[in-house]
Coordinates of C-alpha atoms and ligand atoms in Angstrom, one line a residue:
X1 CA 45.6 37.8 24.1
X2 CA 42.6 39.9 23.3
X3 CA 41.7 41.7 20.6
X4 CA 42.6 44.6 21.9
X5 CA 45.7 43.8 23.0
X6 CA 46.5 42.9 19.8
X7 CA 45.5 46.6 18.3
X8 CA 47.0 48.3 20.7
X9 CA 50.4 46.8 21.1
X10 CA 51.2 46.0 17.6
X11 CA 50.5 48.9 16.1
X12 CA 53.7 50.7 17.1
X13 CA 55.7 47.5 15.4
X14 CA 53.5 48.2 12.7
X15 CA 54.1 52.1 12.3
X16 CA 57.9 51.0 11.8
X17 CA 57.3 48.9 9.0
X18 CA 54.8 51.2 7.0
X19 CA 57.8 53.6 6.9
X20 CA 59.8 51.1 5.2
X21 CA 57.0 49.3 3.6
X22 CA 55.3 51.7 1.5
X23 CA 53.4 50.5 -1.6
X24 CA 53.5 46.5 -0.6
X25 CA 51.7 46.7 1.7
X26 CA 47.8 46.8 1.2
X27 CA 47.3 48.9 4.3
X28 CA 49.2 52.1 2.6
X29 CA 46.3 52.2 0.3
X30 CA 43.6 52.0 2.6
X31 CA 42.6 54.6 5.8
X32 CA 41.4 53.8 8.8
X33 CA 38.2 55.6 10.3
X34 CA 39.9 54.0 14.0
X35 CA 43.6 54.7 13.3
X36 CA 44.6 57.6 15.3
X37 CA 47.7 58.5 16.8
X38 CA 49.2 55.2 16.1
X39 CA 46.4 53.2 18.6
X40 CA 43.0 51.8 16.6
X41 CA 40.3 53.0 18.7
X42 CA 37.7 51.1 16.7
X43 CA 37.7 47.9 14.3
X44 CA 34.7 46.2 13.1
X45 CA 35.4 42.4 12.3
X46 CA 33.1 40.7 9.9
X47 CA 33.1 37.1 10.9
X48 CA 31.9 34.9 8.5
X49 CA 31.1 31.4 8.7
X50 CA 29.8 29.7 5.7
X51 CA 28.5 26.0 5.9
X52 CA 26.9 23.9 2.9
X53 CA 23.0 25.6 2.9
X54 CA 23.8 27.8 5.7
X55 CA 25.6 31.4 6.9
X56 CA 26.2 32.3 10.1
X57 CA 27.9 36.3 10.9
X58 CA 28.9 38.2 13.6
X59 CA 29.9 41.7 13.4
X60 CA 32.6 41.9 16.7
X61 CA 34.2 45.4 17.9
X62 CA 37.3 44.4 18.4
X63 CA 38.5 47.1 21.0
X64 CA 35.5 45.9 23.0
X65 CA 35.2 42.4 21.8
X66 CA 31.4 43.5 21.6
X67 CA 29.1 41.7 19.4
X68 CA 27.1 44.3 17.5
X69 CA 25.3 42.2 15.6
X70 CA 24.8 38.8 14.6
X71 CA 22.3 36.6 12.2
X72 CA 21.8 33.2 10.6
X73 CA 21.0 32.6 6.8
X74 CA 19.1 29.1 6.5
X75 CA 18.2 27.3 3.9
X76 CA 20.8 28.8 1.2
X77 CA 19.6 26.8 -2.5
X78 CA 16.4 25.2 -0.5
X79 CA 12.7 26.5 -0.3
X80 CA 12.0 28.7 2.7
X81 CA 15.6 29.9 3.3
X82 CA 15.4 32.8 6.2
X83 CA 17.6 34.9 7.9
X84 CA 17.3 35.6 11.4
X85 CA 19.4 39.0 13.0
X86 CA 19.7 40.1 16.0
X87 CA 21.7 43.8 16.0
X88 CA 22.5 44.6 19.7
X89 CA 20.4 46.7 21.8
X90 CA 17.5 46.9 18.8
X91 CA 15.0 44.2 17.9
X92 CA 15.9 40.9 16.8
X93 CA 14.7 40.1 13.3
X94 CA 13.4 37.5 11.3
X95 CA 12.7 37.4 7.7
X96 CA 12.1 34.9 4.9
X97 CA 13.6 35.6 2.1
X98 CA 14.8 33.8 -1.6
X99 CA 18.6 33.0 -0.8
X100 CA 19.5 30.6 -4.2
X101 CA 23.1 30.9 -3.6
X102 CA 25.5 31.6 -1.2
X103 CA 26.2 35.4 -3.1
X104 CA 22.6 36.4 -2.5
X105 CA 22.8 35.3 1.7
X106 CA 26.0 37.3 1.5
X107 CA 24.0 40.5 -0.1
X108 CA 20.9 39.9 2.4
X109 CA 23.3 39.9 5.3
X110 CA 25.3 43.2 4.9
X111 CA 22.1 44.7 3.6
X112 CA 20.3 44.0 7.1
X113 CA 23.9 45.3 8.9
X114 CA 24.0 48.6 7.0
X115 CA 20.0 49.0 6.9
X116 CA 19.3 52.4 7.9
X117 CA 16.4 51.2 10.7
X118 CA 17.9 47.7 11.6
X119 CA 21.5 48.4 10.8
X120 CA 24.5 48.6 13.3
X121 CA 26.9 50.4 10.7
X122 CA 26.5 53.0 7.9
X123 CA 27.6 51.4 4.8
X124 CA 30.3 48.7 4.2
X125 CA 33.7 51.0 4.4
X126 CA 32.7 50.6 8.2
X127 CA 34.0 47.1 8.1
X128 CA 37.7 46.7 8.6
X129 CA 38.7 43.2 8.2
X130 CA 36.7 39.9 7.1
X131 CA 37.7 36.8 9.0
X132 CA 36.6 33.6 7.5
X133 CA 36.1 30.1 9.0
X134 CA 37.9 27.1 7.0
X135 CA 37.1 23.8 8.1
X136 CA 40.3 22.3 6.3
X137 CA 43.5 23.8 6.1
X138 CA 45.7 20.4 6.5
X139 CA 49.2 20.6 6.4
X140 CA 49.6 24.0 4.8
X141 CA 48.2 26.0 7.4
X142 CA 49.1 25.4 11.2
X143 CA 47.7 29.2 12.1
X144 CA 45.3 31.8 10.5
X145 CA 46.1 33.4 7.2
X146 CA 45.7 36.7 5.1
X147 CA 43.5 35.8 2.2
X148 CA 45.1 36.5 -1.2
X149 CA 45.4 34.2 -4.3
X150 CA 47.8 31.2 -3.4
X151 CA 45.7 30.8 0.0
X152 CA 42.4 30.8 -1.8
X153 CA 43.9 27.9 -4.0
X154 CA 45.4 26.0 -1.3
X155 CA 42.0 25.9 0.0
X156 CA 40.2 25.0 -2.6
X157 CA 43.5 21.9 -3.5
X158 CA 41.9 21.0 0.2
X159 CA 38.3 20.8 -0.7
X160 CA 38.7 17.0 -1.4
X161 CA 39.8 16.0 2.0
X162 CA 36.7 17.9 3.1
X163 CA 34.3 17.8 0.6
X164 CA 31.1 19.3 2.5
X165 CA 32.5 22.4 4.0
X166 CA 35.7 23.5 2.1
X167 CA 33.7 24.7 -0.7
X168 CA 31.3 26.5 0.7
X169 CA 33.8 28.3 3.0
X170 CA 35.4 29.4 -0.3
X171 CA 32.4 30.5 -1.8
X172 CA 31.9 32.7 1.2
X173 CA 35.4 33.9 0.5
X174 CA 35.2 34.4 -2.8
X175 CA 31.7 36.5 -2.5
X176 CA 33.2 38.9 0.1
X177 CA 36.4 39.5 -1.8
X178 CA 33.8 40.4 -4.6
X179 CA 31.6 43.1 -2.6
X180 CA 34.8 44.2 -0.8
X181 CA 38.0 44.4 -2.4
X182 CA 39.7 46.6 -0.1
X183 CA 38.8 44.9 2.6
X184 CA 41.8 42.0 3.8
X185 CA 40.3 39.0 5.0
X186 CA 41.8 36.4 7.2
X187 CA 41.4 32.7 6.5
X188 CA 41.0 30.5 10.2
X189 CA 41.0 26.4 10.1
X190 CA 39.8 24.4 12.4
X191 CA 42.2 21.8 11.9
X192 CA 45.1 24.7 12.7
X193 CA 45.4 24.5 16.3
X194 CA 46.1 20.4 15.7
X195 CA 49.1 20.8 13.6
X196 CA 51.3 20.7 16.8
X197 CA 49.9 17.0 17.2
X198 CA 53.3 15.2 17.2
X199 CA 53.5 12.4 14.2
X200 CA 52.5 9.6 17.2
X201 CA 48.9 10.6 17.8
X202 CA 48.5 11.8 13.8
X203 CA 49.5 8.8 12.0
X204 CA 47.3 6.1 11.5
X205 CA 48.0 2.5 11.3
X206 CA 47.6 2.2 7.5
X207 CA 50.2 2.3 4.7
X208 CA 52.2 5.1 5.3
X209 CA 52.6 6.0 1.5
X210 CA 48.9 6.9 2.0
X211 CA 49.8 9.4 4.0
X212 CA 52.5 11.1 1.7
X213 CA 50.7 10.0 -1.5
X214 CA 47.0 11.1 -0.1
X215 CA 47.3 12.9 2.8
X216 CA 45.8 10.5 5.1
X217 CA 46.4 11.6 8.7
X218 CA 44.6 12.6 11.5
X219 CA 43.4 16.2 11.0
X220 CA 41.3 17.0 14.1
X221 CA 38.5 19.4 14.2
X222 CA 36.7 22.2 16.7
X223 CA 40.7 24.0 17.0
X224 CA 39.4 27.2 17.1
X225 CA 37.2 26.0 19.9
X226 CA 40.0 24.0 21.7
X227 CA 42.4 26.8 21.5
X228 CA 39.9 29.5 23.0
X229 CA 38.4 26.7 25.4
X230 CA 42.5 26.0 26.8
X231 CA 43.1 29.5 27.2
X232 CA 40.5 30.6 28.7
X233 CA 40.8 27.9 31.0
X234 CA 44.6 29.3 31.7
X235 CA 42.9 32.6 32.6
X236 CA 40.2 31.6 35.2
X237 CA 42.8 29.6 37.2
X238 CA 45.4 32.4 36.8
X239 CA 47.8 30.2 35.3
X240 CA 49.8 30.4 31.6
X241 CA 48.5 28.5 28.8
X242 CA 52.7 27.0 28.8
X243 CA 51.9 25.5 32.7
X244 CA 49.2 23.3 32.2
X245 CA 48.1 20.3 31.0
X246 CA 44.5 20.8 30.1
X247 CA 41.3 18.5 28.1
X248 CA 38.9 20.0 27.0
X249 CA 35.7 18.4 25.6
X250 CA 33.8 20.0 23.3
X251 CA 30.7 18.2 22.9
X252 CA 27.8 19.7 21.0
X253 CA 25.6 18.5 18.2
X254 CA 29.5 17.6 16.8
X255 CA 31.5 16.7 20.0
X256 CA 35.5 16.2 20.5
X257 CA 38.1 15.8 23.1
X258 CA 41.3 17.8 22.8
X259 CA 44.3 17.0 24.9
X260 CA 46.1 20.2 25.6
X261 CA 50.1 20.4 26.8
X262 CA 51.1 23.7 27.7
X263 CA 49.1 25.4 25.0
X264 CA 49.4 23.5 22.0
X265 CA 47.3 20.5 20.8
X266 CA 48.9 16.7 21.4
X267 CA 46.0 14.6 20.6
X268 CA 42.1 15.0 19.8
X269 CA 39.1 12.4 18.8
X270 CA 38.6 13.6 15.9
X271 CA 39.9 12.4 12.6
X272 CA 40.8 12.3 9.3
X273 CA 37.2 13.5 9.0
X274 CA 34.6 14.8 12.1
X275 CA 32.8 11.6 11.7
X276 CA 35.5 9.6 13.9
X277 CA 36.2 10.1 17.9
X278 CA 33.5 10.3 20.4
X279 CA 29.7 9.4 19.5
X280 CA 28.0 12.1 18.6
X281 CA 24.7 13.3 17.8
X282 CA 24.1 11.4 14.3
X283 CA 27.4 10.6 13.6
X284 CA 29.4 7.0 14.5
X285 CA 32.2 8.2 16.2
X286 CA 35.2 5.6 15.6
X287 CA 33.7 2.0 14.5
X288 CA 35.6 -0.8 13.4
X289 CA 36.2 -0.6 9.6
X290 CA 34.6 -4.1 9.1
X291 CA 31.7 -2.8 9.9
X292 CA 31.0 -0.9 6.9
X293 CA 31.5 -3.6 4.0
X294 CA 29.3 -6.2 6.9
X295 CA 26.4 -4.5 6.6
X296 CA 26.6 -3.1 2.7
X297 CA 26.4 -6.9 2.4
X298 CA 23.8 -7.6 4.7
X299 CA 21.1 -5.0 3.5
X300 CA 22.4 -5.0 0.3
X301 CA 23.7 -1.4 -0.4
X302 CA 26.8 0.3 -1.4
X303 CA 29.4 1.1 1.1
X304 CA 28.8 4.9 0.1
X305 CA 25.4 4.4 1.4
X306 CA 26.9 2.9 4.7
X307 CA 28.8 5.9 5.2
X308 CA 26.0 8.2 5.1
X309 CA 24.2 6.1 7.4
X310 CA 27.2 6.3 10.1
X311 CA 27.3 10.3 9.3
X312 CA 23.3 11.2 9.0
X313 CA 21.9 8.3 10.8
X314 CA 24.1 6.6 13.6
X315 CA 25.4 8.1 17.0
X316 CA 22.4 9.0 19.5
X317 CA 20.0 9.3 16.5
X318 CA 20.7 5.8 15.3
X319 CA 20.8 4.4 19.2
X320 CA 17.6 5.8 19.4
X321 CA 14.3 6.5 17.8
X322 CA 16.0 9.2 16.1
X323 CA 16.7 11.4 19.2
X324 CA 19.7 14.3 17.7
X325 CA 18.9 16.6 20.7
X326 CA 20.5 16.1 23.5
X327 CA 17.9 18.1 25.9
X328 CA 15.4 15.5 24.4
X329 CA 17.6 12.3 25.3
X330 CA 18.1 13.6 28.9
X331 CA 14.8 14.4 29.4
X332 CA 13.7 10.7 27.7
X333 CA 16.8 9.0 30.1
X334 CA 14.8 10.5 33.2
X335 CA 11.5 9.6 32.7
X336 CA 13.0 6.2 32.3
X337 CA 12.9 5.4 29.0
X338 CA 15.8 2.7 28.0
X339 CA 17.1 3.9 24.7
X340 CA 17.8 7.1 25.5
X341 CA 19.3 5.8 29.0
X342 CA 21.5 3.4 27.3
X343 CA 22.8 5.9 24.5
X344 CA 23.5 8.6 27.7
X345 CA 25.5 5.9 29.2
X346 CA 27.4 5.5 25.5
X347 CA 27.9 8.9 25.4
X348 CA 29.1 9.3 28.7
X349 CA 31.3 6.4 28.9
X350 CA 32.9 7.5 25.5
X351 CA 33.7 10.8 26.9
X352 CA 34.7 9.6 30.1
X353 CA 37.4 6.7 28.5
X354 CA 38.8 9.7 25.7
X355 CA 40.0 11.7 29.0
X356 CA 41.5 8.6 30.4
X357 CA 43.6 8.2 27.3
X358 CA 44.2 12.0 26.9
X359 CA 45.6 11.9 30.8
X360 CA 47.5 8.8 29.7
X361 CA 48.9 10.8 26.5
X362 CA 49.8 13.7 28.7
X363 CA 51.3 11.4 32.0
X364 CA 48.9 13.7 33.8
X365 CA 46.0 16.4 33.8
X366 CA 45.3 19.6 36.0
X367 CA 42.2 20.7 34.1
X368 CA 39.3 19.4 32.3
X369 CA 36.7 21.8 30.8
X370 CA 33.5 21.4 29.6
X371 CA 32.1 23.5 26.6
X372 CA 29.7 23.8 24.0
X373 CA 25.7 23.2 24.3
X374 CA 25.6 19.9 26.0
X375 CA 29.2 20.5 28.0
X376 CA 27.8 24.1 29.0
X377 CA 24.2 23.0 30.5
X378 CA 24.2 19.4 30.9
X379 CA 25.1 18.9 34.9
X380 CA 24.3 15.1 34.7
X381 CA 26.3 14.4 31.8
X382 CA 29.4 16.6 33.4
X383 CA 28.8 14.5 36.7
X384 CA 28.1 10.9 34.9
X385 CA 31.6 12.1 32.7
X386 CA 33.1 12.7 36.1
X387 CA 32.1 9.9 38.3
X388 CA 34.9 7.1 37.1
X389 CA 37.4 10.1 37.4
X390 CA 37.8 9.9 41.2
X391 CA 40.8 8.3 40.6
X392 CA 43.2 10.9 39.0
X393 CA 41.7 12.7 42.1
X394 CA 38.5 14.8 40.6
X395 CA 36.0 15.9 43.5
X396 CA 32.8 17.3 42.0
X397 CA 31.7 20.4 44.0
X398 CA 27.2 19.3 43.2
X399 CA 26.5 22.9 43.7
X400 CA 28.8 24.5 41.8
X401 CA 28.0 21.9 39.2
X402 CA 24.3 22.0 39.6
X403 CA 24.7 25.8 39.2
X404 CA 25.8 25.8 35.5
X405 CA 27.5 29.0 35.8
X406 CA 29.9 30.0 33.1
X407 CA 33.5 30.1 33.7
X408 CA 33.3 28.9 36.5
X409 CA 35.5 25.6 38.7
X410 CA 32.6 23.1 39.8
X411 CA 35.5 20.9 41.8
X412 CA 36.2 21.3 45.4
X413 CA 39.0 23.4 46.4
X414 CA 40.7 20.1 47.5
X415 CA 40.2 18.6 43.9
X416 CA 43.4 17.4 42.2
X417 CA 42.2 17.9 39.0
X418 CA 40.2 20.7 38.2
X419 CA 37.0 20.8 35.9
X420 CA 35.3 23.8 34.4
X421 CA 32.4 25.3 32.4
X422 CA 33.8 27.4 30.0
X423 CA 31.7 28.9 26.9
X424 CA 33.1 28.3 24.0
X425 CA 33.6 31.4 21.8
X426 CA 34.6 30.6 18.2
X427 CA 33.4 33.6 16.3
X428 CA 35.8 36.1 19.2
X429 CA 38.5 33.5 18.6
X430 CA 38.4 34.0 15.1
X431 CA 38.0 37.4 15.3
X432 CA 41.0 37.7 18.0
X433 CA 43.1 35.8 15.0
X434 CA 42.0 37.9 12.4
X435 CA 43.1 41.0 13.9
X436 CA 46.4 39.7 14.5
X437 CA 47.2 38.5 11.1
X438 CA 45.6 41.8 9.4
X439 CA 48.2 43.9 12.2
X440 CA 51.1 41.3 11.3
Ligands
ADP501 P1 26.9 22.8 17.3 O1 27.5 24.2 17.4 O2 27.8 21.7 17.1 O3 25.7 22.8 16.3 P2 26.0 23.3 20.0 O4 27.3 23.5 20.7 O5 25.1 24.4 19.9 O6 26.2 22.5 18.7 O7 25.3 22.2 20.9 C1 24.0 21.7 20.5 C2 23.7 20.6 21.4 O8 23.7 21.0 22.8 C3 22.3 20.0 21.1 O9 22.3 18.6 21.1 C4 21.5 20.5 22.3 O10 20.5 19.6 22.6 C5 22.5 20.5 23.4 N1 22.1 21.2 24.6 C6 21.7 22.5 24.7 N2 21.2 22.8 25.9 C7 21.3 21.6 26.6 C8 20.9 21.2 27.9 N3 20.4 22.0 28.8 N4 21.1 19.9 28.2 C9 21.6 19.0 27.3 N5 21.9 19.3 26.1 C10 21.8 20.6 25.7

C-alpha cells in the first residue's frame, strides 16, 4: 500500500471517528494545510534516522512519495562534522559546520529545509508528521508506533539490548518532540517486521530462562528493508504479498537474508544483535562461541576486546588487508589478487548456503531478490550467489543480469525460481508506516 493510498482511503474512517473523538484525539487540535474535503492533498513526512555520530533525513511528499529533500549530518560530537543536502531540483549542498550533539544536527537540518534560498518548505508548521527509525523495539513492538510517553520509555527499557543505536534514536526523538510539539511522530523498528518469526527459528539453543529472564532471542535486523524489499517483489511479478514465498538478501556494508512466507517474516541471519548471520563487511557474521575466549587467551586480551574485533575488525576487512568496500574487493578479486578472491568466495558461499536453509525453512521458494549496494550493482556476486542454485531450478538470464536494471527479473522466463534487483527503499517504507499510524 502506498502512501497515498493510505491518505486517501482512510481518511473517510477517520472523519467518522473525529465526530465521536473530539478532544482525545491530538488531530482535533491541530489543522491541516492538506486536509480538504475529507482527502489530504499534501503531507510532508520528516524522516528521521539517527545513528551514534551520524543523521540521516528525508523530507518525502507523501501523496507523491516524492523526496523533496534529503541530507547527511556526519561527524555529530567529532571534529569536522558536516552536513551534506541535497533539496530536489536546486543545488546540492555541502557545509561544515560545529554539530556537538545530536540537538544542534537536528537544528542545522531543519534550518537548511526551511532556508529561504536552499529550503524546500517555508517554516516548520509545513511538516506534518515525524517518522523515526528505532533499531530495537523487541517484543513490545511487532509494527510502527505513535510516539508518546510509555513508547519513548519502552524504548529507552530497550536500549540495553542495543546499546549503540537505541539511544541515539531516542535522542533524535526526544529533540524533535522538543522543536515540534504538535507535530505526532511515528516510532519504526527494524526488528518489527521479525516478530512473526515463529518461536522455532527465534529461540536459541541456550537456557531458556535467558530468554524470559533477559530477553535473549533472535531479534533480526533490516525489517523495514525486508518488508519493502518482499512487497515490492509481490508487485513486479503481479502477485499478493500472501502467495509467495520470497528471500530476500539484503547485503550492504551490513548484509542479511530474510525468508519471507506469504508476507510475514519466518526466519532471517541476523541475531540477537547484527553482528551474527552472514559475513559482512567488518563484522563476523555467526562464529563459533569458543572462538572468543580462544583467542582472549591467545593474544592476551579481554573477551570485550574480542568482540570489538569480530564487530570493527573481522568479516571482509579482517579476511583482508582491511578491504570494507565491496567495489574495492571485486575489483582486487579480478585483478587476481587472493585475499580478496577468497573472502568473495566467503561472502558468496555464505549467501548462497542462508538461501538454501531459508528454501528448506520455507519447503520451497518462488522468488529471491537482491537489494541494497552490493545486491543492487554487484552482477558477479548475484551470479556467483546464483550458480549452486541450479537446483531448485534458477536460470540466470546474463543480460538481464549484466544489465543491473532496477526492479527488474534477471531469470529466464523458464526459471522456476525467480530472482530480482529490487532497490531497497527504507526511508518511503518508513514514511508509508508513518502515515498509516498518524491516520490510524
Ligand atoms: P549500508 O546502508 O549498510 O551502509 P549500502 O546498502 O549503501 O550499505 O551498501 C554499501 C556497500 O555496497 C558497500 O560495501 C559498497 O562497496 C557496495 N557497493 C556499492 N556499489 C557497488 C558495486 N557496484 N559493486 C559492489 N559493491 C558495491
Amino acid at each position: 500500500m502506498t502512501i497515498r493510498d493510505t491518505i486517501t482511503m482512510k481518511p473517510r474512517y477517520f472523519l467518522t471517528i473525529l465526530l465521536f473523538v473530539s478532544h482525545s484525539c491530538w488531530c482535533t487540535n491541530r489543522e491541516y494545510r492538506g486536509y480538504k474535503g475529507g482527502i489530504w492533498t499534501v503531507m510532508n513526512i520528516l524522516v528521521m534516522n539517527c545513528g551514534s555520530s551520524s543523521l540521516k533525513f528525508q523530507l518525502i511528499d507523501a501523496e507523491t512519495e516524492s523526496v523533496k529533500a534529503k541530507g547527511l549530518c556526519e561527524r555529530i560530537g567529532i571534529d569536522g562534522s558536516r552536513i551534506v543536502y541535497r533539496p530536489a531540483n536546486k543545488e546540492k549542498v555541502i557545509e561544515e559546520a560545529p554539530m556537538p550533539t545530536h540537538a544542534a544536527a537536528i537544528n542545522i537540518a531543519l534550518k537548511y529545509l526551511t532556508d529561504e534560498i536552499h529550503g524546500v518548505i517555508s517554516d516548520l508548521s509545513e511538516i506534518d508528521a515525524v517518522g523515526h527509525r528505532v533499531a530495537q523495539g523487541a517484543e513490545k513492538f511487532s509494527k510502527a508506533v505513535l510516539i508518546d510517553d510509555a513508547v519513548i520509555k519502552a524504548i529507552d527499557e530497550n536500549s540495553e539490548l542495543a546499546p549503540l543505536h537505541n539511544p541515539a534514536n531516542l535522542t533524535g526523538i526526544q529533540v524533535c518532540r522538543a522543536l515540534m510539539p504538535d507535530v505526532p511522530m511515528a516510532a519504526v523498528f527494524d526488528t518489527a517486521f521479525h516478530q512473526t518469526m515463529p518461536q522455532k527459528a527465534y529461540l536459541y539453543g541456550i537456557p531458556f530462562h535467558y530468554y524470559t529472564d533477559y530477553k535473549v532471542r533472535r531479534y533480526g535486523f533490516h525489517g523495514t528493508s525486508h518488508s519493502y524489499v518482499s512487497k515490492r517483489t509481490a508487485q513486479i511479478l503481479g502477485k499478493a504479498p500472501e502467495e509467495l514465498k520470497t528471500i530476500v538478501c539484503h547485503l550492504g556494508n551490513g548484509s542479511s537474508v530474510c525468508a519471507v512466507k506469504g508476507g510475514k517474516s519466518v526466519d532471517t541471519s541476523m541475531g540477537f544483535t547484527p553482528i551474527s548471520g552472514l559475513v559482512m563487511g567488518t563484522r563476523c557474521g555467526d562464529v563459533d562461541p569458543e572462538i572468543i575466549e580462544y583467542i582472549a587467551e591467545k593474544e592476551g586480551i579481554t573477551t570485550h576486546d574480542v568482540m570489538d574485533i569480530l564487530n570493527r575488525k573481522s568479516g571482509i576487512y579482517g579476511l583482508t588487508d582491511g578491504i570494507v568496500d565491496f567495489r574495492d574487493l571485486r575489483a582486487g578479486a579480478a585483478s587476481g589478487d587472493e585475499q580478496c578472491m577468497r573472502a568473495l568466495e566467503i561472502f558468496n558461499y555464505h549467501v548462497t548456503t542462508r538461501i538454501g536453509a531459508y528454501a528448506a525453512a520455507m519447503n520451497g521458494v518462488d522468488a529471491i531478490a537482491f537489494t541494497a549496494g552490493i545486491g543492487e550493482n554487484a552482477p558477479t556476486i548475484r551470479k556467483a550467489v546464483c550458480e549452486n542454485l541450479t537446483y531448485l531450478g534458477i536460470e540466470l538470464d546474463d543480460a538481464k543480469n549484466d544489465a543491473n536494471e532496477p526492479d527488474s527479473v534477471i531469470t529466464t522466463p523458464e526459471s522456476k525460481v525467480k530472482v530480482l534487483i529490487v532497490p531497497t527503499n527504507e526511508e518511503l517504507m518508513i514514511a508509508r508506516e508513518t502515515a498509516e499510524v498518524v491516520m490510524e
